[in-house]
Amino acid sequence: MRISYRNIKRYKEIIRILIKYGFSYIVEKLNIEGVAYKIPITNPSEEIKQMSTGEKIRRAFEELGPTYVKLGQILSTRKDLLDQDIIDELSLLRDSVEPFDTDIAKEIFKEEIGLDIEKVFNEFNPNPIGAASIGQVYEAKLQNGEDVIIKIQRPNIESRIKSDLEILKGMVLAFKDSNKHSSIDVIQIIEEFQTQLMRELDYNFEAINAMKFRKMFENSREVYIPKIYGEFTTKKVLVMEKIIGIKLNDAEKIKELNWDTKIISDIGIKSLFKQVFEYGFFHADPHPGNIFVVSQNTISYIDFGMVGIVDRNTLNALNEIAVALVEKNVDRVIYILTEMDVINNEVDIIGLRQDLLYLIHYYYDVPIEKINISDIMNEVFRFFRRYKVSIPSQLSTLAKAVITLEGTGRDLNPNFSVSSIGKEFMKHYYINKFNPQNAFLKSKHMTEEIISDMKTIPKQMRGILRNIEKNNIKIQLEDIKFASLEEIMRDLTTQVSLSLVLAAIIVGSSLIISSPNITNNIWIRFTALSGFFISFIIGILIVVKIIRIQYKKK
């Protein structure tokens, strides 16, 4: 492995820590030219030898600094890649480091805002209330008396993280070259990690996320999102409204105030599903330290550096899988996973089907109040690792968020069960499924897809015919199912014909209704309205036809 000599000191530090915690075989495999041979490979101490692999990795990441702490936190969400004992250890990683000098923080604030910190704030507490790997947090009071918190980024942290990322990418490429048959796409993981980390280095991203959440819950009495002061927010400085409340995991203090912990835990679950189902945008790090209880009926999220996004197609697939599991339809589950392109060609489908069927029947008849969602998720992810099912990272992040909230919910309310999550899931599922606006949008998207196909299919057919004419395509006739092909072409022709008629009637009716004579002649008005009515019927027929075709595929 070749190295960048401007980072030679950091390479040596990384190698020393890897060897210290018994990962010398990684150093040997990477074969870092000009560095590794200068550092003697020694046996780890007896204390380290007694540690589990997960604890060794966690300790090494903590010593390696902020970049690796963040990497560990992100890897702790990837249950589809790592064993549970390693996940448990990585989940303990926290951004707790030594604070840096407040005078330096004031200088950074002035460089970013252009004003002394004392001129912006009426009061400023020079003792930081939190010191994380990327930034430091202070309490202050604006000139108008509003309480705020200030995040100020650590000096030179960006350059250090960029150097670490450069080294990490080099190590990952070397690892990939020496493990070409590995099923884990380490390059993709590092690229996702780099994107996430670079966003966390820019507080503008966190500010935008907070403003989106504030808009999302602006009419809610159950969830409050702190205000962002944009005039005092830059890449390295963030000023946010201070939330005064009790941390979500402080159940004793909440009970002392006689607040109903069941209501509070239910609000947490409902708020998560609102984020996921209605917006496809959710808080990806809802651990108890990031959620405050501000009253007996209101919670507040803070720290919006990590968010998750679930696109509509993935969410629909997730809904379909949930329904298929309820119906014990294993083949349907496998079909959906195949459509999502998460099952590769080398997977043992017969074994996958048998094990999935066993998994479903194992949990199906268990009383719902006795089911722990963490156990289910862990079992599912072990199952995915065994069959090399590479689920989207957004679903891993969502699963981690649900598990985190369930754990907190059980701390608050001993009677909390997975049924609370299940009921909320099905409620949002059916609300979204039968929402007239969503149904209209789905029909609109289907129509747009048909029109798009009408435009592209002729071009594709011309391209295929051109290649056939040039003898660039070899067709094995025995592999073609002509009956199936004829049926597909007939269905496609019917859809195209109906769509053309639909488009013609809508355009014609629109031209008629815009005519200046429409108010003078009742027959002209009747013709226009009839056209719209007929187009509505044809639109329904197209949707029914598409649904029937999709049903036949299943």
Coordinates of C-alpha atoms in Angstrom, one line a residue:
M1 CA 0.0 0.0 0.0
R2 CA 1.4 3.4 -1.1
I3 CA 1.2 6.3 1.3
S4 CA 1.0 10.1 1.2
Y5 CA 4.2 11.2 3.0
R6 CA 2.6 14.4 4.2
N7 CA 0.5 12.2 6.6
I8 CA 3.5 10.0 7.7
K9 CA 3.1 10.9 11.3
R10 CA -0.6 10.0 11.3
Y11 CA 0.1 6.6 9.6
K12 CA 2.6 5.7 12.4
E13 CA 0.0 6.6 15.0
I14 CA -2.7 4.5 13.4
I15 CA -0.3 1.5 13.0
R16 CA 0.9 1.8 16.6
I17 CA -2.8 1.8 17.9
L18 CA -3.7 -1.2 15.7
I19 CA -0.8 -3.2 16.9
K20 CA -1.5 -2.2 20.5
Y21 CA -5.0 -3.7 20.3
G22 CA -3.9 -6.9 18.6
F23 CA -4.8 -6.0 15.0
S24 CA -1.2 -6.5 13.7
Y25 CA -2.5 -8.9 11.0
I26 CA -4.3 -5.9 9.5
V27 CA -1.0 -4.0 9.4
E28 CA 0.7 -6.9 7.7
K29 CA -2.1 -7.3 5.2
L30 CA -2.1 -3.6 4.3
N31 CA 1.7 -3.7 3.8
I32 CA 2.1 0.1 4.3
E33 CA 5.3 0.9 2.5
G34 CA 8.0 2.7 4.4
V35 CA 6.1 2.8 7.7
A36 CA 5.1 -0.6 9.1
Y37 CA 8.5 -2.1 9.1
K38 CA 9.8 0.7 11.4
I39 CA 7.3 -0.2 14.1
P40 CA 8.0 -3.5 15.9
I41 CA 5.0 -5.8 16.1
T42 CA 4.5 -6.7 19.8
N43 CA 2.0 -8.8 21.7
P44 CA -0.9 -6.8 23.3
S45 CA -1.0 -6.6 27.1
E46 CA -2.9 -9.2 29.1
E47 CA -5.7 -6.7 29.9
I48 CA -6.3 -6.2 26.1
K49 CA -6.1 -9.9 25.4
Q50 CA -9.0 -10.4 27.8
M51 CA -11.2 -7.9 25.9
S52 CA -13.8 -9.0 23.3
T53 CA -13.2 -8.1 19.7
G54 CA -15.9 -5.5 19.9
E55 CA -14.3 -3.8 22.9
K56 CA -10.9 -3.8 21.2
I57 CA -12.3 -2.1 18.1
R58 CA -14.1 0.5 20.3
R59 CA -11.0 1.3 22.4
A60 CA -8.9 1.6 19.2
F61 CA -11.5 4.0 17.6
E62 CA -11.6 6.1 20.7
E63 CA -7.8 6.5 20.7
L64 CA -7.7 7.1 16.9
G65 CA -9.8 10.2 17.4
P66 CA -12.9 12.0 16.0
T67 CA -12.9 10.6 12.5
Y68 CA -12.9 7.0 13.8
V69 CA -15.4 7.7 16.6
K70 CA -17.8 9.0 13.9
L71 CA -17.1 5.9 11.8
G72 CA -17.8 3.7 14.7
Q73 CA -21.1 5.5 15.4
I74 CA -22.2 5.0 11.8
L75 CA -21.1 1.4 11.8
S76 CA -23.1 0.8 14.9
T77 CA -26.2 1.2 12.7
R78 CA -25.1 -1.4 10.2
K79 CA -26.5 -4.6 11.8
D80 CA -26.5 -6.1 8.3
L81 CA -22.7 -6.0 8.3
L82 CA -21.5 -6.6 11.8
D83 CA -22.2 -9.1 14.6
Q84 CA -24.3 -7.9 17.6
D85 CA -21.4 -8.0 20.1
I86 CA -19.4 -5.5 18.0
I87 CA -22.6 -3.4 17.4
D88 CA -23.1 -3.2 21.2
E89 CA -19.6 -1.9 21.8
L90 CA -19.7 0.6 18.9
S91 CA -23.0 1.9 20.3
L92 CA -21.1 3.0 23.4
L93 CA -18.9 5.4 21.4
R94 CA -19.7 9.0 22.4
D95 CA -18.3 12.3 21.4
S96 CA -16.8 13.0 24.8
V97 CA -13.4 14.6 24.6
E98 CA -11.3 17.2 26.4
P99 CA -12.6 20.8 25.9
F100 CA -10.5 23.3 24.1
D101 CA -9.8 26.9 25.3
T102 CA -12.7 29.3 25.4
D103 CA -10.5 32.1 24.2
I104 CA -9.9 30.1 21.0
A105 CA -13.7 29.5 20.7
K106 CA -14.3 33.3 21.0
E107 CA -11.7 33.9 18.2
I108 CA -13.4 31.4 15.9
F109 CA -16.8 33.1 16.7
K110 CA -15.5 36.5 15.7
E111 CA -13.9 35.2 12.5
E112 CA -17.2 33.6 11.5
I113 CA -19.7 36.3 12.6
G114 CA -17.5 39.4 12.4
L115 CA -18.5 40.5 16.0
D116 CA -17.1 39.9 19.5
I117 CA -19.1 37.3 21.4
E118 CA -19.8 39.9 24.1
K119 CA -21.5 42.2 21.6
V120 CA -23.9 39.6 20.3
F121 CA -24.9 38.1 23.7
N122 CA -26.0 39.9 26.8
E123 CA -24.7 37.0 28.9
F124 CA -22.2 34.3 28.0
N125 CA -21.1 31.3 30.2
P126 CA -17.4 30.7 29.4
N127 CA -17.6 27.2 30.8
P128 CA -18.7 24.8 28.0
I129 CA -21.6 22.5 28.9
G130 CA -20.4 19.9 26.4
A131 CA -17.3 19.0 24.4
A132 CA -17.7 16.7 21.4
S133 CA -15.2 15.5 18.8
I134 CA -16.2 18.2 16.3
G135 CA -17.4 21.1 18.4
Q136 CA -18.0 22.6 21.8
V137 CA -21.3 23.8 23.3
Y138 CA -21.9 27.0 25.4
E139 CA -24.8 28.6 27.1
A140 CA -25.7 32.3 26.4
K141 CA -28.5 34.8 26.5
L142 CA -29.3 37.1 23.6
Q143 CA -29.7 40.9 24.0
N144 CA -33.5 40.4 23.9
G145 CA -33.2 37.9 26.9
E146 CA -33.8 34.7 25.0
D147 CA -31.7 31.7 26.2
V148 CA -29.6 30.0 23.5
I149 CA -26.9 27.5 23.1
I150 CA -23.8 28.1 20.9
K151 CA -22.0 25.3 19.0
I152 CA -18.4 26.3 18.0
Q153 CA -16.3 24.0 15.9
R154 CA -12.9 22.8 17.1
P155 CA -9.9 24.6 15.6
N156 CA -8.2 22.7 12.6
I157 CA -10.7 19.8 13.0
E158 CA -11.6 19.9 9.3
S159 CA -8.0 19.5 8.0
R160 CA -7.4 16.6 10.4
I161 CA -10.6 14.8 9.4
K162 CA -9.8 15.2 5.7
S163 CA -6.3 13.7 6.3
D164 CA -7.9 10.8 8.2
L165 CA -10.4 10.3 5.4
E166 CA -7.6 10.2 2.8
I167 CA -5.7 7.6 4.8
L168 CA -8.8 5.6 5.5
K169 CA -9.8 5.5 1.8
G170 CA -6.3 4.2 0.9
M171 CA -6.5 1.5 3.6
V172 CA -10.0 0.5 2.3
L173 CA -8.7 0.2 -1.3
A174 CA -5.8 -1.9 -0.1
F175 CA -8.2 -4.1 1.9
K176 CA -10.5 -4.5 -1.1
D177 CA -7.6 -5.6 -3.3
S178 CA -6.6 -8.3 -0.8
N179 CA -10.2 -9.4 -0.3
K180 CA -11.6 -9.3 -3.8
H181 CA -14.3 -12.0 -2.9
S182 CA -15.6 -10.0 0.1
S183 CA -19.4 -9.5 -0.1
I184 CA -19.1 -6.2 1.8
D185 CA -18.9 -3.1 -0.4
V186 CA -16.4 -1.3 1.8
I187 CA -15.9 1.5 -0.8
Q188 CA -19.6 2.4 -0.7
I189 CA -19.5 2.4 3.1
I190 CA -16.6 4.8 3.3
E191 CA -18.1 7.1 0.6
E192 CA -21.4 7.3 2.6
F193 CA -19.3 7.9 5.8
Q194 CA -17.3 10.7 4.1
T195 CA -20.5 12.4 2.9
Q196 CA -22.1 12.2 6.3
L197 CA -19.0 13.5 8.1
M198 CA -18.4 16.4 5.7
R199 CA -21.9 17.5 6.3
E200 CA -21.4 17.4 10.1
L201 CA -18.4 19.7 9.6
D202 CA -20.7 22.3 8.2
Y203 CA -23.2 23.6 10.8
N204 CA -25.3 25.1 8.0
F205 CA -26.5 21.5 7.2
E206 CA -27.6 21.0 10.8
A207 CA -29.4 24.4 10.8
I208 CA -31.3 23.5 7.6
N209 CA -32.3 20.1 9.1
A210 CA -33.5 21.8 12.3
M211 CA -35.6 24.3 10.2
K212 CA -37.1 21.4 8.2
F213 CA -38.1 19.6 11.5
R214 CA -39.5 22.9 12.9
K215 CA -41.7 23.3 9.8
M216 CA -42.7 19.6 10.0
F217 CA -44.0 20.0 13.6
E218 CA -45.1 23.7 13.5
N219 CA -48.7 22.8 14.2
S220 CA -48.0 20.0 16.7
R221 CA -48.6 20.4 20.5
E222 CA -46.7 17.2 21.2
V223 CA -43.4 17.9 19.6
Y224 CA -41.4 21.2 19.8
I225 CA -38.4 21.9 17.7
P226 CA -36.0 24.7 18.8
K227 CA -35.5 27.8 16.7
I228 CA -32.4 28.4 14.7
Y229 CA -30.9 31.9 14.7
G230 CA -29.7 32.1 11.1
E231 CA -28.0 35.5 11.4
F232 CA -25.5 34.0 13.9
T233 CA -25.1 30.6 12.1
T234 CA -22.2 29.8 9.8
K235 CA -20.2 26.7 8.8
K236 CA -18.3 26.7 12.1
V237 CA -20.9 28.4 14.4
L238 CA -24.5 27.4 15.3
V239 CA -26.8 29.4 17.5
M240 CA -30.0 27.6 18.6
E241 CA -32.8 28.1 21.1
K242 CA -32.0 26.5 24.4
I243 CA -34.5 23.8 25.4
I244 CA -35.2 23.5 29.1
G245 CA -36.5 20.1 30.1
I246 CA -35.7 16.6 31.3
K247 CA -33.7 14.1 29.3
L248 CA -36.0 11.3 28.0
N249 CA -34.2 8.6 29.9
D250 CA -34.5 10.3 33.3
A251 CA -37.6 8.3 34.1
E252 CA -37.3 8.9 37.9
K253 CA -37.4 12.7 37.6
I254 CA -40.3 12.5 35.1
K255 CA -42.3 10.3 37.6
E256 CA -41.5 12.7 40.4
L257 CA -43.5 15.3 38.5
N258 CA -46.4 12.9 38.1
W259 CA -46.2 13.0 34.3
D260 CA -47.6 10.0 32.5
T261 CA -44.6 8.1 31.0
K262 CA -46.9 6.1 28.8
I263 CA -48.1 9.2 27.0
I264 CA -44.6 10.5 26.6
S265 CA -43.3 7.1 25.1
D266 CA -46.3 7.0 22.7
I267 CA -45.5 10.6 21.6
G268 CA -41.9 9.5 20.8
I269 CA -43.1 6.6 18.6
K270 CA -45.8 8.6 16.9
S271 CA -43.4 11.4 16.1
L272 CA -41.0 9.0 14.5
F273 CA -43.6 7.5 12.2
K274 CA -44.9 10.9 11.2
Q275 CA -41.3 11.8 10.1
V276 CA -40.9 8.6 8.2
F277 CA -44.3 8.1 6.5
E278 CA -45.4 11.7 5.9
Y279 CA -42.0 13.3 5.0
G280 CA -39.5 10.4 4.4
F281 CA -37.1 12.5 6.6
F282 CA -36.3 11.5 10.1
H283 CA -34.0 12.1 13.1
A284 CA -31.3 9.4 12.8
D285 CA -29.9 9.7 16.3
P286 CA -32.8 9.7 18.7
H287 CA -30.9 8.5 21.7
P288 CA -32.2 9.9 25.1
G289 CA -29.6 12.7 25.2
N290 CA -31.1 14.2 22.1
I291 CA -34.7 14.2 23.2
F292 CA -36.0 16.4 26.1
V293 CA -39.4 16.2 27.9
V294 CA -40.6 19.8 28.2
S295 CA -44.0 19.1 29.7
Q296 CA -46.3 16.1 30.4
N297 CA -47.6 16.2 26.8
T298 CA -44.6 17.6 24.9
I299 CA -41.1 16.4 23.9
S300 CA -38.4 18.3 22.0
Y301 CA -35.7 17.0 19.7
I302 CA -32.2 18.6 19.6
D303 CA -29.0 18.0 17.7
F304 CA -30.0 17.5 14.0
G305 CA -26.5 16.6 12.7
M306 CA -27.6 13.1 11.7
V307 CA -30.8 12.6 9.7
G308 CA -32.1 9.7 7.7
I309 CA -34.0 9.8 4.3
V310 CA -36.3 7.1 3.0
D311 CA -37.4 7.5 -0.6
R312 CA -41.0 6.7 -1.5
N313 CA -40.2 3.6 -3.5
T314 CA -38.2 2.1 -0.6
L315 CA -41.0 3.0 1.8
N316 CA -43.6 1.4 -0.4
A317 CA -41.4 -1.8 -0.6
L318 CA -41.1 -1.8 3.2
N319 CA -44.9 -1.5 3.6
E320 CA -45.4 -4.4 1.1
I321 CA -42.9 -6.6 3.0
A322 CA -44.7 -5.9 6.3
V323 CA -48.1 -6.9 4.8
A324 CA -46.5 -10.0 3.2
L325 CA -45.0 -11.0 6.5
V326 CA -48.4 -10.7 8.2
E327 CA -49.9 -12.9 5.5
K328 CA -46.9 -15.4 5.8
N329 CA -46.3 -14.9 2.1
V330 CA -42.6 -15.9 1.9
D331 CA -42.5 -15.9 -1.9
R332 CA -43.9 -12.3 -2.0
V333 CA -41.2 -11.2 0.4
I334 CA -38.4 -12.8 -1.7
Y335 CA -40.0 -11.2 -4.9
I336 CA -40.0 -7.7 -3.3
L337 CA -36.4 -8.1 -2.1
T338 CA -35.4 -9.2 -5.6
E339 CA -37.2 -6.1 -7.1
M340 CA -35.2 -3.9 -4.6
D341 CA -32.0 -5.5 -6.0
V342 CA -30.7 -6.5 -2.6
I343 CA -30.4 -10.2 -3.5
N344 CA -27.5 -11.2 -5.7
N345 CA -27.5 -14.0 -8.2
E346 CA -25.4 -16.3 -6.0
V347 CA -27.9 -16.4 -3.1
D348 CA -29.3 -19.9 -2.3
I349 CA -33.0 -19.0 -2.9
I350 CA -34.3 -22.4 -1.7
G351 CA -32.3 -22.0 1.6
L352 CA -33.4 -18.4 1.9
R353 CA -37.1 -19.4 1.5
Q354 CA -36.9 -22.2 4.1
D355 CA -35.1 -20.1 6.7
L356 CA -37.4 -17.1 6.1
L357 CA -40.4 -19.3 6.5
Y358 CA -39.1 -20.6 9.8
L359 CA -38.3 -17.1 11.0
I360 CA -41.8 -15.9 10.2
H361 CA -43.5 -18.9 11.9
Y362 CA -41.2 -18.6 15.0
Y363 CA -42.4 -15.1 15.8
Y364 CA -45.9 -15.2 14.3
D365 CA -47.8 -16.8 17.2
V366 CA -45.7 -15.3 20.0
P367 CA -47.9 -12.9 22.2
I368 CA -47.1 -9.4 20.9
E369 CA -46.4 -8.0 24.4
K370 CA -43.6 -10.6 24.9
I371 CA -41.8 -9.7 21.6
N372 CA -38.8 -7.4 21.9
I373 CA -38.2 -5.5 18.6
S374 CA -34.5 -5.5 19.3
D375 CA -34.5 -9.3 19.3
I376 CA -36.4 -9.4 16.0
M377 CA -34.2 -6.9 14.3
N378 CA -31.0 -8.7 15.5
E379 CA -32.4 -12.0 14.2
V380 CA -33.4 -10.4 10.8
F381 CA -30.0 -8.8 10.4
R382 CA -28.2 -12.1 11.2
F383 CA -30.4 -13.6 8.6
F384 CA -29.4 -10.9 6.1
R385 CA -25.7 -11.4 6.8
R386 CA -25.9 -15.1 6.3
Y387 CA -27.5 -14.7 2.8
K388 CA -25.6 -11.6 1.9
V389 CA -28.7 -9.5 1.5
S390 CA -27.3 -5.9 1.1
I391 CA -30.2 -3.8 2.4
P392 CA -30.1 0.0 1.7
S393 CA -28.2 1.9 4.4
Q394 CA -31.3 4.2 4.9
L395 CA -33.2 1.1 6.2
S396 CA -30.4 0.2 8.6
T397 CA -30.5 3.8 9.9
L398 CA -34.3 3.6 10.3
A399 CA -34.0 0.2 12.1
K400 CA -31.5 1.7 14.6
A401 CA -33.8 4.7 15.2
V402 CA -36.7 2.4 16.0
I403 CA -34.6 0.1 18.2
T404 CA -33.3 3.1 20.1
L405 CA -36.8 4.6 20.7
E406 CA -38.1 1.2 21.7
G407 CA -35.4 0.8 24.4
T408 CA -36.1 4.3 25.8
G409 CA -39.9 3.5 25.6
R410 CA -39.4 0.4 27.8
D411 CA -37.3 2.5 30.3
L412 CA -40.2 5.0 30.6
N413 CA -43.0 2.6 30.5
P414 CA -42.5 -1.1 31.7
N415 CA -45.7 -2.0 29.8
F416 CA -44.4 -0.6 26.6
S417 CA -44.4 -3.3 23.9
V418 CA -43.8 -3.8 20.2
S419 CA -47.6 -3.6 19.8
S420 CA -47.3 0.2 20.2
I421 CA -44.9 0.3 17.3
G422 CA -47.0 -2.1 15.3
K423 CA -50.2 -0.2 15.8
E424 CA -48.6 3.1 14.9
F425 CA -47.0 1.5 11.8
M426 CA -50.3 0.1 10.5
K427 CA -52.1 3.3 11.2
H428 CA -49.7 5.4 9.2
Y429 CA -49.6 2.7 6.5
Y430 CA -53.3 2.7 5.9
I431 CA -53.7 6.5 6.3
N432 CA -51.1 6.9 3.5
K433 CA -52.5 4.0 1.4
F434 CA -56.1 5.3 1.3
N435 CA -55.3 9.0 1.4
P436 CA -57.2 10.5 -1.7
Q437 CA -54.4 12.9 -2.4
N438 CA -51.8 10.1 -2.3
A439 CA -54.0 7.9 -4.5
F440 CA -54.3 10.8 -7.0
L441 CA -50.6 11.4 -7.0
K442 CA -49.9 7.7 -7.6
S443 CA -52.3 7.7 -10.5
K444 CA -50.7 10.8 -11.9
H445 CA -47.2 9.2 -11.6
M446 CA -48.5 6.1 -13.4
T447 CA -49.9 8.2 -16.2
E448 CA -46.7 10.1 -16.5
E449 CA -44.7 6.8 -16.6
I450 CA -47.0 5.5 -19.4
I451 CA -46.6 8.7 -21.4
S452 CA -42.8 8.5 -20.8
D453 CA -42.8 4.9 -22.1
M454 CA -44.8 6.0 -25.1
K455 CA -42.0 8.4 -26.0
T456 CA -39.0 6.1 -25.2
I457 CA -40.2 2.6 -26.4
P458 CA -40.2 3.6 -30.1
K459 CA -36.7 4.9 -29.8
Q460 CA -35.6 1.7 -28.0
M461 CA -37.3 -0.5 -30.6
R462 CA -35.5 1.4 -33.4
G463 CA -32.2 0.9 -31.6
I464 CA -32.9 -2.8 -31.1
L465 CA -33.9 -3.2 -34.8
R466 CA -30.8 -1.3 -35.9
N467 CA -28.5 -3.6 -33.9
I468 CA -30.3 -6.7 -35.3
E469 CA -29.8 -5.3 -38.8
K470 CA -26.1 -5.0 -38.1
N471 CA -26.1 -8.5 -36.6
N472 CA -25.0 -7.0 -33.2
I473 CA -27.6 -9.1 -31.3
K474 CA -27.8 -12.8 -31.1
I475 CA -31.2 -14.2 -30.1
Q476 CA -31.7 -17.7 -28.7
L477 CA -35.2 -18.5 -29.8
E478 CA -35.6 -21.5 -27.5
D479 CA -35.3 -19.1 -24.5
I480 CA -38.2 -16.9 -25.6
K481 CA -41.7 -17.6 -24.3
F482 CA -43.7 -16.4 -27.2
A483 CA -47.1 -16.7 -25.5
S484 CA -45.9 -14.5 -22.6
L485 CA -44.3 -12.1 -25.0
E486 CA -47.6 -11.8 -27.0
E487 CA -49.5 -11.2 -23.8
I488 CA -47.1 -8.5 -22.7
M489 CA -47.3 -6.8 -26.2
R490 CA -51.1 -6.9 -26.1
D491 CA -51.3 -5.3 -22.7
L492 CA -48.8 -2.7 -23.7
T493 CA -50.7 -1.9 -26.9
T494 CA -53.9 -1.6 -24.9
Q495 CA -52.4 0.8 -22.4
V496 CA -50.8 2.9 -25.1
S497 CA -54.0 3.1 -27.1
L498 CA -56.1 4.1 -24.0
S499 CA -53.5 6.6 -23.0
L500 CA -53.5 8.2 -26.5
V501 CA -57.3 8.5 -26.4
L502 CA -57.2 9.9 -22.9
A503 CA -54.6 12.5 -23.8
A504 CA -56.6 13.5 -27.0
I505 CA -59.9 13.8 -25.1
I506 CA -58.4 15.9 -22.3
V507 CA -56.7 18.3 -24.8
G508 CA -59.8 18.5 -26.9
S509 CA -62.1 19.2 -23.9
S510 CA -59.6 21.8 -22.6
L511 CA -59.7 23.6 -25.9
I512 CA -63.5 23.5 -26.0
I513 CA -63.9 24.8 -22.4
S514 CA -61.5 27.7 -23.1
S515 CA -63.7 28.8 -26.1
P516 CA -65.3 32.2 -25.7
N517 CA -68.6 30.7 -27.0
I518 CA -69.0 28.2 -24.2
T519 CA -71.2 30.5 -22.1
N520 CA -73.6 31.1 -25.1
N521 CA -74.2 27.5 -26.1
I522 CA -75.2 24.8 -23.6
W523 CA -74.3 22.0 -26.0
I524 CA -70.7 23.3 -26.3
R525 CA -70.5 23.3 -22.4
F526 CA -72.1 19.8 -22.3
T527 CA -69.6 18.4 -24.9
A528 CA -66.6 19.7 -22.9
L529 CA -67.9 18.3 -19.6
S530 CA -68.7 15.0 -21.3
G531 CA -65.2 14.9 -22.6
F532 CA -63.8 15.3 -19.1
F533 CA -66.1 12.7 -17.7
I534 CA -65.1 10.2 -20.4
S535 CA -61.4 10.9 -19.8
F536 CA -62.0 10.2 -16.1
I537 CA -63.6 6.8 -16.9
I538 CA -60.7 6.0 -19.3
G539 CA -58.2 7.0 -16.6
I540 CA -59.9 4.6 -14.2
L541 CA -59.7 1.8 -16.8
I542 CA -56.0 2.4 -17.3
V543 CA -55.3 2.3 -13.5
V544 CA -57.5 -0.9 -13.2
K545 CA -55.6 -2.4 -16.2
I546 CA -52.2 -1.6 -14.6
I547 CA -53.3 -3.1 -11.2
R548 CA -54.5 -6.3 -12.9
I549 CA -51.2 -6.7 -14.8
Q550 CA -49.2 -6.1 -11.5
Y551 CA -51.5 -8.6 -9.7
K552 CA -50.9 -11.3 -12.4
K553 CA -47.1 -10.8 -11.9
K554 CA -47.5 -11.7 -8.3

